[in-house]
Coordinates of N, CA and C and ligand atoms in Angstrom, one line a residue:
X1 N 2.0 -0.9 -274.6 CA 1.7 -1.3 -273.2 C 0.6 -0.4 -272.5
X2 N 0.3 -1.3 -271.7 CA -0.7 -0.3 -270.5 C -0.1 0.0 -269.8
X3 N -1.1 1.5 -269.0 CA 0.0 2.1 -268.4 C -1.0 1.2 -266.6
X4 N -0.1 1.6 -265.9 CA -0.8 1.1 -264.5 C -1.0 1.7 -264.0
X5 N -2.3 1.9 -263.1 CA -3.1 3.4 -263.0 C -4.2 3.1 -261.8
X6 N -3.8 4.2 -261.1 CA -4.6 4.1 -260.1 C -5.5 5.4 -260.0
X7 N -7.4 5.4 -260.0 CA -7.8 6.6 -260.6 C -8.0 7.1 -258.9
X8 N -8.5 8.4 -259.1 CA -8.6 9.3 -257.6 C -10.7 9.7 -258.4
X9 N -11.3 10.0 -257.6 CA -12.7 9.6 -257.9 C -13.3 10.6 -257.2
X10 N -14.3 11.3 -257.5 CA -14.8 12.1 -256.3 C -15.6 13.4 -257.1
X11 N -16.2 13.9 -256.6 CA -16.9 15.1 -257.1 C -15.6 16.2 -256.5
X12 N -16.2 17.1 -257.1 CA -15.6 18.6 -257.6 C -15.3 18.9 -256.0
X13 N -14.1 19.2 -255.4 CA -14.3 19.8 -253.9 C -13.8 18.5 -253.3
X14 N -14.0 17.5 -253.7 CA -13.7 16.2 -252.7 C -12.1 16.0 -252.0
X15 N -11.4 16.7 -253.0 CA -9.7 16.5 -252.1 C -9.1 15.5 -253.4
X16 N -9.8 15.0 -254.3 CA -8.6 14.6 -255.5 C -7.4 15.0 -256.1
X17 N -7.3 16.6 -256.0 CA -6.1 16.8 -256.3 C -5.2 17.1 -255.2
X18 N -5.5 17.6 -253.9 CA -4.9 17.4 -252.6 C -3.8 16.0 -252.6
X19 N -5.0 15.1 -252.7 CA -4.3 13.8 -252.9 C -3.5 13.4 -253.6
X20 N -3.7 13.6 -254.8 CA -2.9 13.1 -256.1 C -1.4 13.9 -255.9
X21 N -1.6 15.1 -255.7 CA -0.5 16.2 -255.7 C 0.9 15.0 -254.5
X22 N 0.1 14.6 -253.4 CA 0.9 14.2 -252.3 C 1.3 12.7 -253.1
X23 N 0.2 12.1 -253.4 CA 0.7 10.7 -253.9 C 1.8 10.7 -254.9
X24 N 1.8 12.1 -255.8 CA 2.8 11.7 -256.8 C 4.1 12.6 -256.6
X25 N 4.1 12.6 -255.7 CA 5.9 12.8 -254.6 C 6.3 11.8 -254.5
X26 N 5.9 11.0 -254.0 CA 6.3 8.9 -253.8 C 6.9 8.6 -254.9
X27 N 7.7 8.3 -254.8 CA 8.6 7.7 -256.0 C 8.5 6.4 -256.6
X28 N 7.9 6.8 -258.2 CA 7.4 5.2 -258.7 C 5.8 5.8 -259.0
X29 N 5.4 7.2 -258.0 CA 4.2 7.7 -258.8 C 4.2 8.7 -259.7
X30 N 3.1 8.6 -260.7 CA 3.1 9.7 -261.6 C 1.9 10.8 -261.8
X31 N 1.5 12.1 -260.7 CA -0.1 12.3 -260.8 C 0.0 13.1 -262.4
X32 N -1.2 12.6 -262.4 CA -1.9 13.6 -263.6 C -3.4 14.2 -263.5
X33 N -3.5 15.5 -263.0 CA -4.6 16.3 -263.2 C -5.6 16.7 -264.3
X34 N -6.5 16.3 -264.9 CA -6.9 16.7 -266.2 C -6.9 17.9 -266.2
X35 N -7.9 18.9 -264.9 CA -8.3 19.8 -264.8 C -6.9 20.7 -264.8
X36 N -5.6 20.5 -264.4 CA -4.5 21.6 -264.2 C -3.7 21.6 -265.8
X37 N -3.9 20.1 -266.8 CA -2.9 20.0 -268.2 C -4.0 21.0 -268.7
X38 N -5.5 21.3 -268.6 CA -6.2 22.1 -269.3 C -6.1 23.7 -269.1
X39 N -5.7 24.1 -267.3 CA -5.3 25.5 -266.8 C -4.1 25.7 -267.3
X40 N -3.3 25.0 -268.0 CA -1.5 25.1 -268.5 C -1.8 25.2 -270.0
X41 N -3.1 25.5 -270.5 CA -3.3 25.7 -271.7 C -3.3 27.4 -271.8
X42 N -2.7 27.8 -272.7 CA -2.9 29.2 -273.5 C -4.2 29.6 -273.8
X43 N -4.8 30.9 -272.9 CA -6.1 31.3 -273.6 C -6.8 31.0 -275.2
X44 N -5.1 31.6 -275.6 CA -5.6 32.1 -276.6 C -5.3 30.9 -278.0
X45 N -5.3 29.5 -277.2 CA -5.2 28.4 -277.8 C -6.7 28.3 -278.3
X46 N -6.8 27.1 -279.4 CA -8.3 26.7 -279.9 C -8.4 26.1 -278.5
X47 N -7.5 24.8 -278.5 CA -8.5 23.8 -277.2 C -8.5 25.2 -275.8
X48 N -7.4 25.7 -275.5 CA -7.7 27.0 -274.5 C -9.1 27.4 -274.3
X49 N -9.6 28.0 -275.6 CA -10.6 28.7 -275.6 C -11.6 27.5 -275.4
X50 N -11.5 26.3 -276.1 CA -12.8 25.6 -275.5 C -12.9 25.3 -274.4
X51 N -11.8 25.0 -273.4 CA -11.7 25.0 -272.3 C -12.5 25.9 -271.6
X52 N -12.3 26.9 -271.9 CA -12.7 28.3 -271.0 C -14.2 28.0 -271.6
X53 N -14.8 28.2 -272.2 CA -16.0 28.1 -273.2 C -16.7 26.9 -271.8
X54 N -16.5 25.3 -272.0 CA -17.3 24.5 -271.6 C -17.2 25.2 -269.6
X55 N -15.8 24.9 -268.7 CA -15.6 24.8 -267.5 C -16.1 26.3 -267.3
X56 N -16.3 27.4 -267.6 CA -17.1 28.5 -266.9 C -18.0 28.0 -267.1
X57 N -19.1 27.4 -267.6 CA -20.2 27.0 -267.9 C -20.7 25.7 -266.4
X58 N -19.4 25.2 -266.3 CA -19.5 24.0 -264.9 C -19.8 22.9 -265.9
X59 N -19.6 22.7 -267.1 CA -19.6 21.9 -268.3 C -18.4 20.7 -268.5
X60 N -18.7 19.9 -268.8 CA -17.0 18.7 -269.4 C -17.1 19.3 -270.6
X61 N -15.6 19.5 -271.1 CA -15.4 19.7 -272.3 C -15.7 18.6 -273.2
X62 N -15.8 18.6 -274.5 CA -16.1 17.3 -275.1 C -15.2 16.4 -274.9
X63 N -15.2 14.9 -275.3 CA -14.6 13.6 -274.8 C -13.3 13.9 -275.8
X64 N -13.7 13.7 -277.1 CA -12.3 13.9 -278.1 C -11.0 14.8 -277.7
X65 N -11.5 16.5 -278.0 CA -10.3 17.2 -277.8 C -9.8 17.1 -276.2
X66 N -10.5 16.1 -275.3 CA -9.9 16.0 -273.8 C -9.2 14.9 -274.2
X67 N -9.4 13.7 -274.7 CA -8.7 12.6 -274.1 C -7.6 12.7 -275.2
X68 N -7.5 13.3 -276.6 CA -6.4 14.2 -277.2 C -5.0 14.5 -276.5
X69 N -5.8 15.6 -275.6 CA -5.0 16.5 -274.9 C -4.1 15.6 -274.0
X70 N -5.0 14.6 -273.6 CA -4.3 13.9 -271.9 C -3.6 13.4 -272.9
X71 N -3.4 12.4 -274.3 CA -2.8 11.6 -274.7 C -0.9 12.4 -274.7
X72 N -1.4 14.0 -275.6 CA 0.0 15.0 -275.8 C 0.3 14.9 -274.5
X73 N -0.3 15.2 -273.4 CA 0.5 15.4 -272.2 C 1.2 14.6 -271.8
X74 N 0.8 13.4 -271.8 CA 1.2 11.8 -271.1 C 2.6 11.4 -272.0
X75 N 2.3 11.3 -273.3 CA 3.6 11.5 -274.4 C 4.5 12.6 -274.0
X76 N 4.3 13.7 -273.8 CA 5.5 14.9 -273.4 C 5.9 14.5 -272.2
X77 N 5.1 13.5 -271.1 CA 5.7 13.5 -270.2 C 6.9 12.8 -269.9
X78 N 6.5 11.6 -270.3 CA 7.2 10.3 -271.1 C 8.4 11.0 -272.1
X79 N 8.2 11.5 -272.4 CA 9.8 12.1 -273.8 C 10.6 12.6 -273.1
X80 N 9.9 13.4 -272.1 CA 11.1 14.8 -270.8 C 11.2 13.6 -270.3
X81 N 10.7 12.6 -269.7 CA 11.3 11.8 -268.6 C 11.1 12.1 -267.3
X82 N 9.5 12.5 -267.0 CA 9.2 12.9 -265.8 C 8.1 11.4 -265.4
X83 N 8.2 11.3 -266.8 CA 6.8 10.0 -266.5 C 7.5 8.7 -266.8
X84 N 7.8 7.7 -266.3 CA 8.5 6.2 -266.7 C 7.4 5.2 -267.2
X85 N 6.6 5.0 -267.6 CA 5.9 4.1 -268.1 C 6.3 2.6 -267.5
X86 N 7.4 2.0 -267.5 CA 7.5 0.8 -267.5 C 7.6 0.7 -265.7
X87 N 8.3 2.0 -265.0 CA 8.3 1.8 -263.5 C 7.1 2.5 -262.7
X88 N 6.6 3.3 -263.6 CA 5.6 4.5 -262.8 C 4.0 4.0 -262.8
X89 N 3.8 4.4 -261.7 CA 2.2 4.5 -261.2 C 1.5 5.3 -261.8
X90 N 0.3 5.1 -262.7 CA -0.1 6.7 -263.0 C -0.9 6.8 -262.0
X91 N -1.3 8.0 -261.3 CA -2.2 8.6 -260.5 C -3.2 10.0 -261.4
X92 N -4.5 9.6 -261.8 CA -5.0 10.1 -262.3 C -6.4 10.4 -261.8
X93 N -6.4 11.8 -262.0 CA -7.6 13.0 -261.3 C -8.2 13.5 -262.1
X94 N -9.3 13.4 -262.2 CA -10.3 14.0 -262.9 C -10.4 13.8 -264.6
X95 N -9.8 12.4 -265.0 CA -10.0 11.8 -265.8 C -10.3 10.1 -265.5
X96 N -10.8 9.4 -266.3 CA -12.0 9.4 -267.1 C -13.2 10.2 -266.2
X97 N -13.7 11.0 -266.7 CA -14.8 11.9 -266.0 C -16.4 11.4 -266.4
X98 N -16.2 10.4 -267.9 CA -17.8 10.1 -267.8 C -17.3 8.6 -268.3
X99 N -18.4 7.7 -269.1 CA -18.1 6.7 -269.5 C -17.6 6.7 -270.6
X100 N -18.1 7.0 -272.0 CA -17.3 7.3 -273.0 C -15.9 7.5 -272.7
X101 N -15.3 8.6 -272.0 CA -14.0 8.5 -271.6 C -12.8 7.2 -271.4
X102 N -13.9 6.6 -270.6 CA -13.4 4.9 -270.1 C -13.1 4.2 -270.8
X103 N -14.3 4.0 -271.7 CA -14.2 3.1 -272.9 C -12.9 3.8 -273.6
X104 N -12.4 5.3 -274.1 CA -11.9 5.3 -274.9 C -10.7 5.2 -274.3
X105 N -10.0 5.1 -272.8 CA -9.0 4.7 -272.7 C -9.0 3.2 -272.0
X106 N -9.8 2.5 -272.8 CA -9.6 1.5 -272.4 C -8.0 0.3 -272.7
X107 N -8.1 0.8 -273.5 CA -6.8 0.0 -274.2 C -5.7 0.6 -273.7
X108 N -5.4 1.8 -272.8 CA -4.6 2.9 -272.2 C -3.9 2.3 -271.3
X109 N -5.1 2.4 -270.6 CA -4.9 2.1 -269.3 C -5.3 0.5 -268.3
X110 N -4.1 0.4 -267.3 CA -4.8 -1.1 -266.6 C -4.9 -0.6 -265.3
X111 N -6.1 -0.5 -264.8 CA -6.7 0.6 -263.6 C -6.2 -0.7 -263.0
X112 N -6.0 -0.3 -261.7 CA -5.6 -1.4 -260.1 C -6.6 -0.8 -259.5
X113 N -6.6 0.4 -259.2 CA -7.3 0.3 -258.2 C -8.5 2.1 -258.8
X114 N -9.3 2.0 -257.6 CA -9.8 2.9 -257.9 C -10.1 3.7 -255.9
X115 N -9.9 5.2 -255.7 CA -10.3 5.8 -254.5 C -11.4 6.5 -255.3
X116 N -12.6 6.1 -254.3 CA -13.3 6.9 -254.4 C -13.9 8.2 -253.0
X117 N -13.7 9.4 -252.9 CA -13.5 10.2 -252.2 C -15.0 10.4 -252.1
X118 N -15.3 9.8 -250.6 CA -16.9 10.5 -250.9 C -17.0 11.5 -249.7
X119 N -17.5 12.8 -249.9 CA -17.7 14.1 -249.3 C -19.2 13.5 -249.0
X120 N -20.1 13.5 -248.1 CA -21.0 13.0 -247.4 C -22.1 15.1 -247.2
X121 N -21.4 15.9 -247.2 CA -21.7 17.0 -247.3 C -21.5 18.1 -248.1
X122 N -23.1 17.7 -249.0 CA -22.7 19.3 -250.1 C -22.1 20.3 -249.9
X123 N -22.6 20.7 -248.5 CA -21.9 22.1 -247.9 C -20.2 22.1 -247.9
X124 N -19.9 21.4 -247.8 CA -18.6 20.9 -247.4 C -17.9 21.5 -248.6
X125 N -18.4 20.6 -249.8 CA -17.8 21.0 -251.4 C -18.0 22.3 -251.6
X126 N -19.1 22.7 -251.4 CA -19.4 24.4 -252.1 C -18.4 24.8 -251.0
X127 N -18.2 24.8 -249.6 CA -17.0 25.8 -248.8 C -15.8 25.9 -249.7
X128 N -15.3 24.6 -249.8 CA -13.9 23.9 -250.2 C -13.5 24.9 -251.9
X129 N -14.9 24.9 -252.3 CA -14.9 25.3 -253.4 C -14.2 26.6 -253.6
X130 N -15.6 27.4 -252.7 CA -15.1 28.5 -253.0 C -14.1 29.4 -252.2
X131 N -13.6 28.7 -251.3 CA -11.9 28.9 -250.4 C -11.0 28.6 -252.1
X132 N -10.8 27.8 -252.3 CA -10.4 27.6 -253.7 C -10.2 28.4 -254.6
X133 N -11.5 29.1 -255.2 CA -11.6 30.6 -255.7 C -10.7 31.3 -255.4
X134 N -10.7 31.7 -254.1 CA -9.8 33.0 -254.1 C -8.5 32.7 -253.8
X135 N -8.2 31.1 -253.8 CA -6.9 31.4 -253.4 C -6.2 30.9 -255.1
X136 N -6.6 30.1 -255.6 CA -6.2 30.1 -256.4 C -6.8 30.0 -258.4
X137 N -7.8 31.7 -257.8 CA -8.1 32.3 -258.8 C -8.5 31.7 -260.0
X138 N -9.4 30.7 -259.5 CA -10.3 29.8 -260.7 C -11.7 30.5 -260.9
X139 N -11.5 30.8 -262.0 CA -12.9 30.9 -262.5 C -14.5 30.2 -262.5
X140 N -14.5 29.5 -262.2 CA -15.3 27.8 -262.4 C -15.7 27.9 -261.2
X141 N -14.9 27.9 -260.2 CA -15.1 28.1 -258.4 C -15.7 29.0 -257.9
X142 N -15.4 30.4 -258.5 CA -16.1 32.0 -257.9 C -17.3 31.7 -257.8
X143 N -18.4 31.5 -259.0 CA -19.8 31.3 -258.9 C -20.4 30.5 -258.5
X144 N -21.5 30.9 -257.5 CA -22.5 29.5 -256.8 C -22.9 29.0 -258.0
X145 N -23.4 29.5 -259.2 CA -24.4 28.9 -260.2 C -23.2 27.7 -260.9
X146 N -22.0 28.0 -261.1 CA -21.6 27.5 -261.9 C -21.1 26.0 -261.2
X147 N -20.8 26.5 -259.4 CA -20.4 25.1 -258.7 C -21.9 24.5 -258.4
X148 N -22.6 25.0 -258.6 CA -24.1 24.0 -258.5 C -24.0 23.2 -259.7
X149 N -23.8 23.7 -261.2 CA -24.0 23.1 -262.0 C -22.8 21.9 -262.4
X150 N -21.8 22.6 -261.6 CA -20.7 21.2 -261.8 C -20.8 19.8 -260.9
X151 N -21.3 20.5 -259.7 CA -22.0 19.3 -259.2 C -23.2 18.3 -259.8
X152 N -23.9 18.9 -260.0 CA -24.9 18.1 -261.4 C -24.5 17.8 -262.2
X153 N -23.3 18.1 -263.2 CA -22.4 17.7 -264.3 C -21.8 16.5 -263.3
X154 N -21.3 16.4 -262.3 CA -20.9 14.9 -262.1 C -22.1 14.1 -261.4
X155 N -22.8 14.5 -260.8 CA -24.1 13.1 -260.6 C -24.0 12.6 -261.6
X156 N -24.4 13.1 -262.8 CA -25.5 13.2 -264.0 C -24.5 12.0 -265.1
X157 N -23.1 12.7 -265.1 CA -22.3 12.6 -266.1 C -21.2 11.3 -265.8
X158 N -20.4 12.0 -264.2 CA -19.4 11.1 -264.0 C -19.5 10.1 -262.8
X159 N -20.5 10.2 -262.2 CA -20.9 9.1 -261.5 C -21.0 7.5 -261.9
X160 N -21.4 7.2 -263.0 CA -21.7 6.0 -263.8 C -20.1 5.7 -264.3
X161 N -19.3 6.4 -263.7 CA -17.8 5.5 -264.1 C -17.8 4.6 -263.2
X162 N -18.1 5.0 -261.6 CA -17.9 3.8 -260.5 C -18.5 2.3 -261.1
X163 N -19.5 2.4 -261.5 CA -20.0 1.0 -261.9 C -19.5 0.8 -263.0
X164 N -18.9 1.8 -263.8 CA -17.9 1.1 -265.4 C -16.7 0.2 -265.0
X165 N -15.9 0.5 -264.1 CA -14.9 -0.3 -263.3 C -15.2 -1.2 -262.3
X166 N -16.3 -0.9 -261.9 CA -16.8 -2.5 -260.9 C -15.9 -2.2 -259.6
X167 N -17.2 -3.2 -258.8 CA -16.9 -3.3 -257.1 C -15.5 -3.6 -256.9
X168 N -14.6 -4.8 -257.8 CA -13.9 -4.9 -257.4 C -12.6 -4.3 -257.3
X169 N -12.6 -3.1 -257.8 CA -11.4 -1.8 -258.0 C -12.0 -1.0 -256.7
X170 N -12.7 -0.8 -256.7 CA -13.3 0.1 -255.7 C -13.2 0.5 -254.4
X171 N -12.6 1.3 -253.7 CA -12.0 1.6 -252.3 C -13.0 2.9 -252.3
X172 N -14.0 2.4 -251.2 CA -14.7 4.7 -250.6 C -13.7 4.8 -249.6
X173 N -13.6 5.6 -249.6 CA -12.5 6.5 -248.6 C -13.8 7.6 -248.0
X174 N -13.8 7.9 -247.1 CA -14.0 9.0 -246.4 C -13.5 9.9 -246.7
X175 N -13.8 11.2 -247.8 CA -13.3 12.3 -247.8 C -13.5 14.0 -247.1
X176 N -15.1 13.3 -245.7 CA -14.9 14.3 -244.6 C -13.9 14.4 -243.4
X177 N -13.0 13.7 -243.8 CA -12.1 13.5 -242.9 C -10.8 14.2 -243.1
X178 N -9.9 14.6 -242.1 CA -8.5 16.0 -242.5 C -7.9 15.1 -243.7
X179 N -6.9 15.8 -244.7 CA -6.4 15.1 -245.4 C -5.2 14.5 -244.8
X180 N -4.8 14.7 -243.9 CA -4.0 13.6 -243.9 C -4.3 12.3 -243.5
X181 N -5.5 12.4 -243.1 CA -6.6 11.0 -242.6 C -7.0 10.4 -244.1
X182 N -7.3 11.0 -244.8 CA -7.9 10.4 -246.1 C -6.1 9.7 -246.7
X183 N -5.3 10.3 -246.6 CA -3.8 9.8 -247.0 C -3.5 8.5 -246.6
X184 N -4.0 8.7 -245.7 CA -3.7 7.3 -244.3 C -4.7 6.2 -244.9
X185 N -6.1 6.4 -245.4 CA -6.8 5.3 -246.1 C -6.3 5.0 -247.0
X186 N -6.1 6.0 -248.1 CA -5.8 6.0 -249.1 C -4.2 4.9 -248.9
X187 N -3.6 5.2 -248.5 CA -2.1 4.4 -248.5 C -2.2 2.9 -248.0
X188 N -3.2 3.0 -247.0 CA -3.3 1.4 -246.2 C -3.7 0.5 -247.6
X189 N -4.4 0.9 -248.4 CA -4.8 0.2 -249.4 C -4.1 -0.1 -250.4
X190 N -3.2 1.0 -250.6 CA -1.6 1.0 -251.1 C -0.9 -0.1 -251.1
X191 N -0.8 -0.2 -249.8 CA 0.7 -0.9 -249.4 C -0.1 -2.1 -249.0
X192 N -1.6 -2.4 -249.0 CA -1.7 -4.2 -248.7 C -1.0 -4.8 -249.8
X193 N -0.9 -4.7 -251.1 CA -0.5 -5.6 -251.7 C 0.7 -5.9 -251.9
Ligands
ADP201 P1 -12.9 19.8 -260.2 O1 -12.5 18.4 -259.9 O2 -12.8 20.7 -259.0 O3 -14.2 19.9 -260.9 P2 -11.0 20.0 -262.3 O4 -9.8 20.9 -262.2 O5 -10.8 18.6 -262.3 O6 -11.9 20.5 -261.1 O7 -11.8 20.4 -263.7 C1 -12.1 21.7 -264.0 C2 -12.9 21.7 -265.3 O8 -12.0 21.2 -266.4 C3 -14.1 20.8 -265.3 O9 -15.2 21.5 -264.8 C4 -14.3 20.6 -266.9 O10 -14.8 21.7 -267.5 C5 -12.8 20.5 -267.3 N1 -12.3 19.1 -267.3 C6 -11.4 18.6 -266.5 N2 -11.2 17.3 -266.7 C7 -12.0 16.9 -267.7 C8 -12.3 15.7 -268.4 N3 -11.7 14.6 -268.1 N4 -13.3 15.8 -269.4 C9 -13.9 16.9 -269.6 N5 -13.7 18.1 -269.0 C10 -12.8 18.1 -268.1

Protein backbone atom coordinates (compact mmCIF):
# COMPACT_ATOMS: atom_id res chain seq x y z
CA UNK A 1 0.00 0.00 0.00
CA UNK A 2 0.70 3.69 -0.23
CA UNK A 3 1.22 5.50 2.51
CA UNK A 4 -0.86 8.96 2.62
CA UNK A 5 1.26 11.86 2.93
CA UNK A 6 1.22 15.13 3.23
CA UNK A 7 4.83 16.79 2.35
CA UNK A 8 5.94 20.18 4.52
CA UNK A 9 8.24 22.14 1.72
CA UNK A 10 10.36 25.01 2.33
CA UNK A 11 14.03 25.92 2.52
CA UNK A 12 16.32 25.37 5.43
CA UNK A 13 14.94 28.00 8.34
CA UNK A 14 11.38 28.14 6.88
CA UNK A 15 9.44 26.52 10.13
CA UNK A 16 8.98 22.80 8.51
CA UNK A 17 9.87 21.12 11.46
CA UNK A 18 8.12 23.63 13.90
CA UNK A 19 5.24 22.55 11.96
CA UNK A 20 5.50 18.99 11.43
CA UNK A 21 6.49 18.54 15.21
CA UNK A 22 2.81 20.32 16.11
CA UNK A 23 0.95 18.49 13.15
CA UNK A 24 2.05 15.09 14.36
CA UNK A 25 0.45 15.54 17.94
CA UNK A 26 -3.07 15.36 16.09
CA UNK A 27 -4.07 12.07 16.20
CA UNK A 28 -4.16 10.09 12.85
CA UNK A 29 -0.74 12.07 12.20
CA UNK A 30 2.56 10.69 11.67
CA UNK A 31 5.69 13.46 11.32
CA UNK A 32 8.76 12.36 9.99
CA UNK A 33 11.83 14.54 9.89
CA UNK A 34 14.62 13.31 7.48
CA UNK A 35 16.98 15.69 8.95
CA UNK A 36 16.30 14.54 12.94
CA UNK A 37 16.10 10.08 11.76
CA UNK A 38 19.78 11.24 10.38
CA UNK A 39 20.86 13.38 13.95
CA UNK A 40 19.48 9.93 15.84
CA UNK A 41 22.25 8.26 13.94
CA UNK A 42 25.50 7.13 15.84
CA UNK A 43 28.69 9.13 14.80
CA UNK A 44 30.40 6.44 14.67
CA UNK A 45 27.91 4.65 12.27
CA UNK A 46 29.03 4.26 8.36
CA UNK A 47 25.69 6.16 7.26
CA UNK A 48 26.51 8.47 10.69
CA UNK A 49 29.71 9.44 9.38
CA UNK A 50 28.33 10.16 5.83
CA UNK A 51 25.95 12.16 7.35
CA UNK A 52 28.32 14.26 9.11
CA UNK A 53 30.64 14.20 5.97
CA UNK A 54 27.89 15.66 3.31
CA UNK A 55 25.45 18.13 6.05
CA UNK A 56 28.74 20.03 7.53
CA UNK A 57 29.43 20.60 4.01
CA UNK A 58 25.45 22.28 3.68
CA UNK A 59 25.45 19.15 1.17
CA UNK A 60 22.31 16.31 0.64
CA UNK A 61 23.58 13.24 1.42
CA UNK A 62 23.38 10.90 -1.55
CA UNK A 63 19.69 9.74 -2.67
CA UNK A 64 20.36 5.85 -1.98
CA UNK A 65 21.77 5.60 1.64
CA UNK A 66 18.84 8.51 2.45
CA UNK A 67 15.90 7.04 1.11
CA UNK A 68 17.39 3.49 2.63
CA UNK A 69 17.49 5.04 5.88
CA UNK A 70 13.74 6.75 5.74
CA UNK A 71 12.63 3.26 4.40
CA UNK A 72 14.34 1.40 8.15
CA UNK A 73 12.77 4.18 9.98
CA UNK A 74 9.28 4.15 8.52
CA UNK A 75 9.35 0.10 8.95
CA UNK A 76 10.63 0.39 12.79
CA UNK A 77 8.03 2.81 13.08
CA UNK A 78 5.28 0.65 11.82
CA UNK A 79 6.67 -2.68 13.90
CA UNK A 80 6.79 -0.44 17.49
CA UNK A 81 3.43 0.86 16.46
CA UNK A 82 3.97 4.48 16.62
CA UNK A 83 3.16 4.71 12.91
CA UNK A 84 -0.37 2.99 11.56
CA UNK A 85 -0.15 2.88 8.05
CA UNK A 86 -3.64 2.02 7.26
CA UNK A 87 -5.03 5.05 9.74
CA UNK A 88 -2.04 7.51 9.81
CA UNK A 89 -1.13 10.65 7.92
CA UNK A 90 2.41 10.73 7.06
CA UNK A 91 3.65 14.22 7.62
CA UNK A 92 6.92 14.49 6.04
CA UNK A 93 9.90 17.14 6.35
CA UNK A 94 12.72 17.41 4.53
CA UNK A 95 12.13 14.50 2.42
CA UNK A 96 11.79 14.08 -0.93
CA UNK A 97 14.57 16.89 -1.05
CA UNK A 98 15.40 16.74 -4.87
CA UNK A 99 13.74 14.99 -7.72
CA UNK A 100 15.34 11.72 -7.96
CA UNK A 101 14.10 11.30 -4.34
CA UNK A 102 10.38 11.65 -5.75
CA UNK A 103 10.68 9.50 -8.34
CA UNK A 104 12.16 6.93 -6.06
CA UNK A 105 9.34 7.07 -3.67
CA UNK A 106 7.07 7.17 -6.00
CA UNK A 107 5.42 3.94 -5.47
CA UNK A 108 5.67 4.88 -1.50
CA UNK A 109 3.95 7.29 -1.27
CA UNK A 110 0.26 9.04 -2.28
CA UNK A 111 1.08 12.77 -1.61
CA UNK A 112 -2.50 14.72 -0.88
CA UNK A 113 -1.30 17.55 -0.44
CA UNK A 114 1.78 19.55 -0.41
CA UNK A 115 2.63 23.12 2.12
CA UNK A 116 4.84 24.98 0.80
CA UNK A 117 6.47 27.42 3.37
CA UNK A 118 7.72 30.35 1.70
CA UNK A 119 10.15 32.69 3.84
CA UNK A 120 9.99 35.82 1.51
CA UNK A 121 13.33 36.96 3.56
CA UNK A 122 16.82 35.50 3.32
CA UNK A 123 17.59 37.39 6.37
CA UNK A 124 14.88 35.84 8.14
CA UNK A 125 16.42 32.12 7.41
CA UNK A 126 19.95 32.91 8.21
CA UNK A 127 18.47 34.59 11.83
CA UNK A 128 16.18 31.52 12.38
CA UNK A 129 19.17 29.57 11.46
CA UNK A 130 21.51 30.53 13.47
CA UNK A 131 19.21 31.08 16.86
CA UNK A 132 18.98 27.32 15.99
CA UNK A 133 22.67 26.72 16.42
CA UNK A 134 22.93 27.55 19.70
CA UNK A 135 20.05 26.32 20.98
CA UNK A 136 20.13 23.29 19.70
CA UNK A 137 23.69 22.64 18.92
CA UNK A 138 23.70 21.83 15.19
CA UNK A 139 26.58 21.87 13.48
CA UNK A 140 25.35 22.73 9.85
CA UNK A 141 23.67 25.98 11.53
CA UNK A 142 26.85 27.56 13.33
CA UNK A 143 28.47 28.63 10.07
CA UNK A 144 27.44 31.45 7.70
CA UNK A 145 29.40 29.61 4.90
CA UNK A 146 27.80 26.47 5.41
CA UNK A 147 23.94 28.09 5.79
CA UNK A 148 24.77 30.10 2.55
CA UNK A 149 25.56 26.95 0.89
CA UNK A 150 22.54 25.03 2.14
CA UNK A 151 20.51 27.64 0.79
CA UNK A 152 21.90 27.14 -2.69
CA UNK A 153 21.77 23.35 -2.18
CA UNK A 154 17.94 23.85 -2.11
CA UNK A 155 17.38 26.54 -5.04
CA UNK A 156 19.67 24.47 -7.02
CA UNK A 157 18.62 20.94 -5.84
CA UNK A 158 15.21 20.86 -4.04
CA UNK A 159 13.26 23.46 -5.52
CA UNK A 160 12.29 21.47 -8.82
CA UNK A 161 10.29 19.08 -6.51
CA UNK A 162 7.41 21.83 -6.43
CA UNK A 163 6.87 21.32 -10.21
CA UNK A 164 7.47 17.34 -9.75
CA UNK A 165 4.11 17.28 -7.86
CA UNK A 166 2.29 19.88 -9.78
CA UNK A 167 -0.02 22.98 -9.04
CA UNK A 168 -2.53 20.90 -8.05
CA UNK A 169 -1.08 19.59 -4.59
CA UNK A 170 0.29 22.84 -3.92
CA UNK A 171 -0.75 25.14 -0.97
CA UNK A 172 2.11 28.52 -0.39
CA UNK A 173 1.62 29.26 2.99
CA UNK A 174 3.17 32.34 4.24
CA UNK A 175 6.03 31.27 6.34
CA UNK A 176 6.86 35.12 7.46
CA UNK A 177 4.17 34.92 9.62
CA UNK A 178 4.28 33.74 13.77
CA UNK A 179 3.83 30.10 13.82
CA UNK A 180 0.87 29.77 14.99
CA UNK A 181 -0.44 31.85 11.89
CA UNK A 182 1.30 29.58 9.50
CA UNK A 183 -0.67 26.48 11.77
CA UNK A 184 -3.89 28.24 11.10
CA UNK A 185 -3.09 28.19 7.08
CA UNK A 186 -1.73 25.17 7.20
CA UNK A 187 -4.94 23.49 9.04
CA UNK A 188 -7.70 25.54 7.07
CA UNK A 189 -6.44 23.48 4.20
CA UNK A 190 -6.61 20.50 6.37
CA UNK A 191 -9.85 20.38 7.36
CA UNK A 192 -11.58 21.68 3.88
CA UNK A 193 -11.85 18.36 2.79
P1 LIG B 1 17.10 22.02 7.28
O1 LIG B 1 15.70 21.83 6.81
O2 LIG B 1 17.23 23.11 8.24
O3 LIG B 1 18.09 22.10 6.15
P2 LIG B 1 17.31 19.23 8.06
O4 LIG B 1 17.37 18.81 9.48
O5 LIG B 1 16.11 18.89 7.28
O6 LIG B 1 17.59 20.78 8.11
O7 LIG B 1 18.58 18.62 7.28
C1 LIG B 1 19.90 18.73 7.75
C2 LIG B 1 20.85 18.05 6.77
O8 LIG B 1 20.55 16.65 6.71
C3 LIG B 1 20.76 18.53 5.34
O9 LIG B 1 21.52 19.68 5.10
C4 LIG B 1 21.30 17.31 4.57
O10 LIG B 1 22.70 17.23 4.63
C5 LIG B 1 20.75 16.15 5.40
N1 LIG B 1 19.44 15.69 4.85
C6 LIG B 1 18.24 15.76 5.48
N2 LIG B 1 17.27 15.24 4.71
C7 LIG B 1 17.86 14.83 3.56
C8 LIG B 1 17.40 14.22 2.37
N3 LIG B 1 16.10 13.91 2.16
N4 LIG B 1 18.31 13.95 1.39
C9 LIG B 1 19.60 14.23 1.56
N5 LIG B 1 20.10 14.81 2.65
C10 LIG B 1 19.26 15.11 3.65
Amino acid sequence: MKYRTLLLFGAPGAGKGTQGKILGTIPNFFHCACGDVFRSLKTDSKIGEVFLEYSSRGELVPDEPTIDLWRYFIDGSTKTGRFHPQQDTLVLDGIPRNVRQAEMLQDTLEVVAMFYLRCTQVDHLVERLQRRALKENRLDDANIDVIRNRLKTYDRESKPVLAFYGKNLLHRINADQTPAKVLVDILRHLTKA
